[in-house]
Short mmCIF file of C-alpha atoms in Angstrom, two decimals:
data_model
loop_
_atom_site.label_atom_id
_atom_site.label_comp_id
_atom_site.label_asym_id
_atom_site.label_seq_id
_atom_site.Cartn_x
_atom_site.Cartn_y
_atom_site.Cartn_z
CA MET A 1 -0.25 0.23 0.04
CA ALA A 2 1.13 3.45 -0.72
CA ILE A 3 2.85 6.00 2.07
CA ARG A 4 -0.42 7.30 3.40
CA TRP A 5 1.09 11.24 3.93
CA ARG A 6 0.10 13.31 7.05
CA HIS A 7 1.40 16.75 5.85
CA LEU A 8 -1.41 18.63 8.21
CA ILE A 9 -0.13 17.84 10.64
CA LEU A 10 3.41 17.26 10.77
CA ALA A 11 4.55 20.07 11.95
CA LEU A 12 2.84 19.52 14.97
CA ALA A 13 4.16 15.98 14.88
CA GLY A 14 7.60 17.74 14.58
CA ALA A 15 6.86 20.30 17.19
CA LEU A 16 6.12 17.11 19.70
CA LEU A 17 9.65 15.48 19.28
CA VAL A 18 12.31 15.62 21.28
CA THR A 19 15.48 16.51 19.75
CA THR A 20 18.15 15.88 21.77
CA GLY A 21 21.72 17.07 21.81
CA CYS A 22 23.30 19.60 19.02
CA ALA A 23 27.11 19.86 18.44
CA THR A 24 29.15 22.75 19.49
CA GLN A 25 32.64 20.24 19.68
CA ARG A 26 34.17 19.54 16.40
CA VAL A 27 36.00 16.25 17.85
CA SER A 28 35.21 13.19 16.68
CA GLY A 29 33.86 10.99 19.37
CA ILE A 30 35.94 7.41 18.04
CA PRO A 31 39.22 6.46 17.85
CA GLY A 32 41.23 6.97 14.78
CA GLU A 33 43.20 3.24 15.49
CA PRO A 34 42.06 0.43 15.98
CA ASP A 35 43.10 -1.30 19.05
CA MET A 36 45.90 -3.97 17.87
CA ASN A 37 46.15 -5.92 20.61
CA LEU A 38 42.04 -6.90 20.18
CA VAL A 39 42.70 -8.58 17.14
CA TRP A 40 41.30 -11.53 15.48
CA PRO A 41 42.60 -14.18 14.71
CA VAL A 42 44.39 -14.35 17.19
CA PRO A 43 48.92 -14.85 16.67
CA PRO A 44 50.64 -15.37 15.02
CA ASP A 45 47.75 -15.36 11.98
CA LEU A 46 47.72 -12.60 10.64
CA PRO A 47 44.73 -9.92 12.36
CA ARG A 48 42.16 -8.58 9.51
CA ILE A 49 39.65 -7.46 12.14
CA ALA A 50 40.59 -5.39 15.60
CA TYR A 51 38.17 -3.70 17.67
CA LEU A 52 37.24 0.16 17.53
CA HIS A 53 35.47 1.73 20.31
CA GLN A 54 31.52 0.74 21.79
CA ILE A 55 28.37 3.67 22.05
CA HIS A 56 26.13 3.93 24.71
CA ILE A 57 25.14 7.51 25.29
CA PRO A 58 25.63 9.89 22.78
CA ALA A 59 28.33 11.62 24.14
CA ASP A 60 30.56 8.27 23.09
CA VAL A 61 30.84 9.32 19.69
CA GLY A 62 31.58 13.59 20.64
CA VAL A 63 27.90 14.87 20.91
CA ARG A 64 28.28 17.66 23.57
CA GLU A 65 25.54 20.01 24.43
CA ARG A 66 25.79 23.76 24.09
CA GLY A 67 26.22 25.26 27.65
CA LEU A 68 23.49 26.89 28.06
CA LYS A 69 20.84 23.60 26.82
CA ARG A 70 22.73 21.88 29.41
CA LEU A 71 22.36 24.98 32.18
CA LEU A 72 18.63 24.79 31.50
CA ALA A 73 18.41 21.65 31.36
CA ALA A 74 19.35 20.98 35.24
CA VAL A 75 17.40 24.07 36.11
CA ALA A 76 14.66 22.30 34.57
CA GLY A 77 15.78 19.10 36.23
CA ARG A 78 15.70 16.88 33.08
CA ALA A 79 16.35 13.01 32.84
CA PRO A 80 19.38 11.99 31.98
CA ASP A 81 21.95 11.77 28.25
CA PRO A 82 20.12 9.00 26.82
CA THR A 83 21.71 5.76 26.81
CA ILE A 84 20.83 2.51 24.37
CA GLU A 85 18.86 0.26 26.15
CA SER A 86 18.58 -2.81 23.44
CA PRO A 87 19.23 -2.54 20.21
CA ILE A 88 18.41 -4.47 17.07
CA GLY A 89 18.59 -3.09 14.37
CA LEU A 90 21.53 -0.99 12.68
CA TYR A 91 22.27 1.24 9.95
CA ALA A 92 25.77 2.86 8.59
CA ASP A 93 27.29 4.64 5.95
CA PRO A 94 30.17 5.57 5.50
CA SER A 95 28.75 9.50 5.51
CA GLY A 96 28.45 10.09 9.34
CA TRP A 97 25.13 8.06 9.33
CA LEU A 98 24.48 6.05 12.36
CA PHE A 99 20.90 4.58 13.19
CA VAL A 100 20.03 2.23 16.19
CA ALA A 101 16.35 1.16 16.18
CA ASP A 102 16.30 0.60 20.30
CA THR A 103 13.52 -1.77 21.58
CA GLY A 104 14.53 -0.94 25.30
CA LEU A 105 13.86 2.75 24.32
CA GLN A 106 11.06 2.52 22.03
CA VAL A 107 13.39 5.29 19.82
CA VAL A 108 15.37 5.19 16.59
CA HIS A 109 18.84 6.45 18.42
CA LEU A 110 20.18 9.05 15.02
CA PHE A 111 23.45 10.04 14.99
CA HIS A 112 25.77 11.78 12.80
CA LEU A 113 29.17 10.01 13.64
CA GLY A 114 31.28 13.16 11.41
CA GLU A 115 29.49 15.95 13.27
CA GLN A 116 28.32 14.64 16.29
CA ARG A 117 25.03 15.21 15.81
CA TYR A 118 22.05 12.93 17.65
CA ALA A 119 18.27 12.73 17.59
CA GLN A 120 15.63 10.22 18.14
CA ALA A 121 12.82 9.31 16.01
CA PHE A 122 10.18 7.73 18.74
CA ARG A 123 6.24 9.95 17.52
CA TYR A 124 4.10 9.61 15.29
CA PRO A 125 0.09 11.73 15.07
CA GLY A 126 -1.57 10.21 17.65
CA GLY A 127 0.97 7.76 19.44
CA ARG A 128 4.97 6.18 19.65
CA LEU A 129 6.52 3.25 18.73
CA ALA A 130 5.80 0.66 20.60
CA SER A 131 8.75 -1.79 19.20
CA PRO A 132 11.18 -0.44 17.13
CA VAL A 133 13.73 -3.43 15.53
CA GLY A 134 14.82 -2.86 11.86
CA VAL A 135 15.97 0.82 10.26
CA ALA A 136 17.14 1.73 6.88
CA PHE A 137 17.76 4.58 4.98
CA ASP A 138 16.66 6.35 1.85
CA PRO A 139 19.91 8.75 1.23
CA GLU A 140 18.37 10.70 -1.77
CA ARG A 141 15.08 12.15 0.31
CA GLY A 142 16.36 11.83 3.55
CA TRP A 143 14.07 9.20 5.03
CA VAL A 144 14.67 7.14 7.50
CA PHE A 145 12.46 4.11 7.30
CA VAL A 146 12.02 2.07 11.37
CA SER A 147 10.31 -1.02 11.49
CA ASP A 148 7.93 -1.63 14.76
CA SER A 149 7.52 -5.35 14.96
CA ILE A 150 4.32 -4.72 17.32
CA LEU A 151 2.47 -2.36 15.13
CA ASN A 152 2.92 -3.62 12.74
CA GLN A 153 4.31 -1.08 9.63
CA ILE A 154 7.08 0.42 8.57
CA PHE A 155 7.26 3.98 9.61
CA ILE A 156 9.10 7.13 8.32
CA TYR A 157 10.79 10.02 9.64
CA ASP A 158 13.57 12.38 8.64
CA THR A 159 17.11 12.49 9.89
CA ARG A 160 15.19 15.08 12.30
CA GLY A 161 13.73 12.45 13.73
CA HIS A 162 10.36 14.41 12.48
CA PHE A 163 7.33 12.14 11.55
CA ILE A 164 6.43 12.09 7.63
CA GLY A 165 4.43 9.11 6.72
CA VAL A 166 3.59 5.05 7.43
CA MET A 167 3.37 2.43 4.76
CA GLY A 168 2.76 -1.03 4.99
CA ASP A 169 -0.78 -3.32 5.57
CA GLY A 170 -1.57 -7.47 6.50
CA LEU A 171 1.83 -7.25 8.22
CA LEU A 172 2.76 -9.64 11.01
CA ARG A 173 6.23 -9.16 13.32
CA VAL A 174 7.98 -6.83 10.92
CA ALA A 175 11.42 -6.95 10.80
CA GLY A 176 14.96 -6.98 8.91
CA LEU A 177 14.47 -3.50 6.39
CA ALA A 178 17.15 -3.02 3.40
CA TRP A 179 17.13 -0.06 1.38
CA ASP A 180 18.29 -0.38 -2.63
CA ALA A 181 19.22 2.67 -3.83
CA GLU A 182 19.87 1.26 -7.27
CA ARG A 183 16.84 0.91 -7.63
CA GLN A 184 14.15 3.05 -6.11
CA ARG A 185 13.17 -0.24 -3.44
CA LEU A 186 12.45 -0.93 -0.04
CA ILE A 187 13.11 -4.50 1.24
CA ALA A 188 11.37 -5.66 4.43
CA ALA A 189 11.09 -9.15 6.22
CA ASP A 190 7.47 -10.15 6.94
CA THR A 191 8.79 -11.95 10.11
CA GLY A 192 5.23 -13.38 10.95
CA ASN A 193 3.64 -14.30 7.69
CA HIS A 194 7.26 -16.14 6.63
CA ARG A 195 7.80 -14.00 3.68
CA VAL A 196 9.79 -11.08 1.83
CA LEU A 197 8.06 -8.08 0.78
CA VAL A 198 9.13 -5.15 -2.01
CA PHE A 199 7.66 -1.98 -2.19
CA ASP A 200 8.59 1.02 -4.89
CA ARG A 201 9.43 4.64 -3.32
CA ASP A 202 6.17 5.37 -3.10
CA GLY A 203 5.57 3.06 -0.92
CA ASN A 204 3.64 0.45 -2.86
CA LEU A 205 3.98 -3.04 -2.30
CA ILE A 206 5.43 -4.39 -5.41
CA GLN A 207 6.44 -7.65 -4.63
CA THR A 208 6.04 -10.66 -2.57
CA VAL A 209 8.41 -13.28 -2.20
CA GLY A 210 7.89 -16.60 -0.40
CA GLU A 211 5.81 -19.08 2.45
CA ARG A 212 6.60 -20.81 5.09
CA GLY A 213 8.53 -24.22 3.98
CA THR A 214 12.21 -24.93 3.96
CA GLU A 215 12.29 -25.46 0.24
CA ALA A 216 14.42 -22.34 -1.32
CA GLY A 217 12.67 -19.30 -1.85
CA GLN A 218 10.83 -20.34 1.29
CA PHE A 219 11.23 -19.26 4.63
CA ASN A 220 10.65 -19.70 8.39
CA PHE A 221 10.60 -16.61 10.18
CA PRO A 222 12.95 -14.80 8.56
CA THR A 223 14.41 -11.35 10.06
CA HIS A 224 17.02 -9.69 8.72
CA VAL A 225 17.65 -8.78 4.92
CA ALA A 226 20.44 -6.84 3.18
CA VAL A 227 21.14 -5.75 -0.58
CA ASP A 228 23.95 -5.36 -2.29
CA GLY A 229 24.80 -2.98 -5.16
CA GLU A 230 23.47 -5.43 -7.73
CA GLY A 231 20.26 -6.19 -5.80
CA ARG A 232 20.95 -9.55 -4.56
CA ILE A 233 18.92 -10.08 -1.71
CA PHE A 234 20.38 -11.29 1.69
CA VAL A 235 17.81 -12.93 4.16
CA SER A 236 18.07 -14.43 7.67
CA ASP A 237 16.24 -16.96 7.46
CA SER A 238 16.25 -17.32 11.69
CA LEU A 239 14.89 -20.42 11.53
CA ASN A 240 15.89 -22.28 8.98
CA PHE A 241 19.16 -21.30 10.24
CA ARG A 242 21.29 -20.59 7.21
CA ILE A 243 20.56 -17.33 4.99
CA GLN A 244 19.32 -17.34 1.55
CA VAL A 245 20.50 -14.99 -1.45
CA LEU A 246 17.83 -13.96 -3.82
CA ASP A 247 18.71 -12.43 -7.17
CA VAL A 248 17.31 -8.90 -7.95
CA ASP A 249 14.37 -10.79 -9.10
CA GLY A 250 13.41 -12.60 -6.14
CA VAL A 251 14.80 -15.24 -7.35
CA PRO A 252 16.80 -18.26 -4.56
CA MET A 253 20.02 -18.46 -5.99
CA GLN A 254 21.90 -19.75 -2.72
CA ASN A 255 21.95 -20.71 0.55
CA VAL A 256 24.56 -20.14 3.15
CA GLY A 257 24.97 -22.03 6.38
CA ARG A 258 23.23 -24.69 8.08
CA LEU A 259 21.96 -25.94 11.35
CA GLY A 260 25.17 -27.00 13.62
CA GLY A 261 27.61 -25.86 16.50
CA THR A 262 30.57 -25.17 14.60
CA VAL A 263 31.69 -22.49 12.28
CA GLY A 264 30.25 -21.84 9.21
CA SER A 265 27.31 -23.20 10.90
CA PHE A 266 24.35 -21.36 12.73
CA ALA A 267 22.23 -22.18 15.89
CA LYS A 268 20.19 -18.71 15.41
CA PRO A 269 20.70 -16.48 12.69
CA LYS A 270 20.48 -12.27 13.05
CA GLY A 271 21.28 -9.80 11.76
CA VAL A 272 23.55 -9.71 8.35
CA ALA A 273 25.31 -7.00 5.94
CA VAL A 274 27.55 -7.48 2.55
CA ASP A 275 30.37 -5.02 2.01
CA SER A 276 31.03 -3.87 -1.44
CA GLU A 277 34.04 -7.01 -2.19
CA GLY A 278 30.82 -9.17 -1.79
CA ARG A 279 32.05 -10.62 1.69
CA LEU A 280 29.31 -11.54 3.77
CA PHE A 281 28.58 -11.00 7.85
CA VAL A 282 26.42 -13.04 9.28
CA VAL A 283 25.55 -11.97 13.56
CA ASP A 284 24.88 -15.35 15.64
CA GLY A 285 22.55 -14.45 18.94
CA ILE A 286 23.15 -18.00 19.86
CA TYR A 287 26.30 -18.53 19.72
CA ASP A 288 27.49 -14.04 20.38
CA VAL A 289 30.06 -14.67 16.55
CA VAL A 290 30.24 -12.45 13.24
CA GLN A 291 30.87 -14.64 10.97
CA LEU A 292 32.31 -13.88 7.82
CA PHE A 293 31.79 -15.49 4.28
CA ASP A 294 33.49 -14.76 0.92
CA ALA A 295 31.20 -14.38 -2.15
CA GLU A 296 31.00 -17.44 -2.87
CA GLY A 297 30.00 -18.47 0.60
CA ARG A 298 33.21 -19.87 1.81
CA LEU A 299 33.49 -19.18 5.58
CA LEU A 300 36.29 -16.80 6.32
CA MET A 301 36.72 -16.53 10.07
CA HIS A 302 35.09 -15.51 12.61
CA PHE A 303 35.29 -12.91 16.20
CA GLY A 304 33.36 -11.57 18.63
CA GLY A 305 32.47 -14.77 21.51
CA ALA A 306 30.10 -14.74 24.57
CA GLY A 307 31.14 -11.85 27.70
CA SER A 308 30.38 -7.81 28.22
CA SER A 309 34.47 -6.71 28.04
CA PRO A 310 35.07 -5.47 24.70
CA GLY A 311 34.90 -6.96 21.62
CA ARG A 312 32.23 -9.56 23.04
CA PHE A 313 28.62 -10.27 22.73
CA TRP A 314 25.44 -11.27 24.07
CA LEU A 315 22.79 -12.19 22.46
CA PRO A 316 24.00 -9.49 19.26
CA ALA A 317 21.34 -8.81 16.79
CA GLY A 318 22.04 -6.36 14.20
CA ILE A 319 25.09 -5.79 11.54
CA ALA A 320 25.85 -3.27 9.35
CA VAL A 321 28.85 -1.84 7.30
CA ALA A 322 29.94 0.85 6.57
CA GLY A 323 33.96 1.53 4.80
CA ASP A 324 35.66 -1.22 6.47
CA ASN A 325 33.88 0.12 9.85
CA ILE A 326 31.83 -2.90 11.09
CA PHE A 327 28.63 -2.06 13.57
CA VAL A 328 27.44 -4.89 15.73
CA ALA A 329 23.80 -3.97 18.32
CA ASP A 330 25.18 -6.15 21.16
CA THR A 331 21.47 -6.72 22.80
CA HIS A 332 21.80 -7.48 25.76
CA ASN A 333 24.97 -5.48 26.96
CA ARG A 334 23.03 -2.86 25.67
CA ARG A 335 25.67 -1.05 23.22
CA VAL A 336 26.20 -0.86 19.46
CA GLN A 337 30.63 -1.88 19.31
CA LEU A 338 32.79 -0.96 16.17
CA PHE A 339 34.88 -3.04 14.38
CA LYS A 340 37.45 -2.48 12.42
CA LEU A 341 38.34 -4.33 8.83
CA LEU A 342 42.08 -4.44 8.34
CA PRO A 343 43.72 -4.11 5.10
CA GLY A 344 46.03 -7.16 3.90
CA PRO A 345 45.90 -9.85 2.05
CA GLN A 346 43.59 -11.53 3.88
CA GLY A 347 41.25 -7.95 5.06
CA ASP A 348 41.15 -7.19 1.20
CA GLY A 349 39.38 -10.65 0.96
CA GLY A 350 42.34 -12.23 -1.14
#
């Protein structure tokens, strides 16, 4: 169904939104150099991924409020700075945008890392988000798409958190989203209906892929999606314990992974991302690792492990790759962790 516009009340909706934090210091909150004492694989193997940073509050990426606003907030008794509570879905790009769908705080955190800006998206006319789990971005229009698995719709905001519209009918536990910029279409995992949906740029449903089952092109609770430059769709087919790769037309091409207890297999595949070299990144929420595959589906390596220290995960979910930066939603540790893909023969896919 097409996007339902609310032009007459956009100004009111924007006025109701709370936008937290204004950048005043042009100092990046993310270290420029990775921690070479925390790398994968461990020496003596050639390191391919290194730990970089973590984000729990806006100050972790350099967001600072102006002194007067800080003083007024203190006088007014405002609550402490917002924190990431239960990050699920992620979007990141090389221009500096980082969006975090947070079911715990029931908001989407909107960061611009280069400009140290922060806002939130959560309100719409007549209500607020209940369970934001997926997020995607159309940079041409500056639209942030947010899926809500309780409200069963896809909401649209701008990068300041102002409500634009809503789309999608008949969805059930809608989850992962991905924007295909080349083809101007939105891909959505309609989890409860065991299918993948494709919408055009105006919010019209133009394709439905799949049904419940175990065969190629069928799904069993798909949760996350990604799309590459060729328009191929990568689907985290959660309870079939695999990643399904579909071509640009939604035709099954390949399966990656299977049920198992060793690397290369999955217990609970969740977040999925693909980089410019065709490498596939898959989060496993039970094993608390990220597995990395080449363009042919061959396992390259894994990183992470269970725990709460830097580089460790506790029931991770979403993942995003922007250039050589890797962002992981470390859900129960209440943070987003950042890693760096290192240069070298293996890090470059050789």
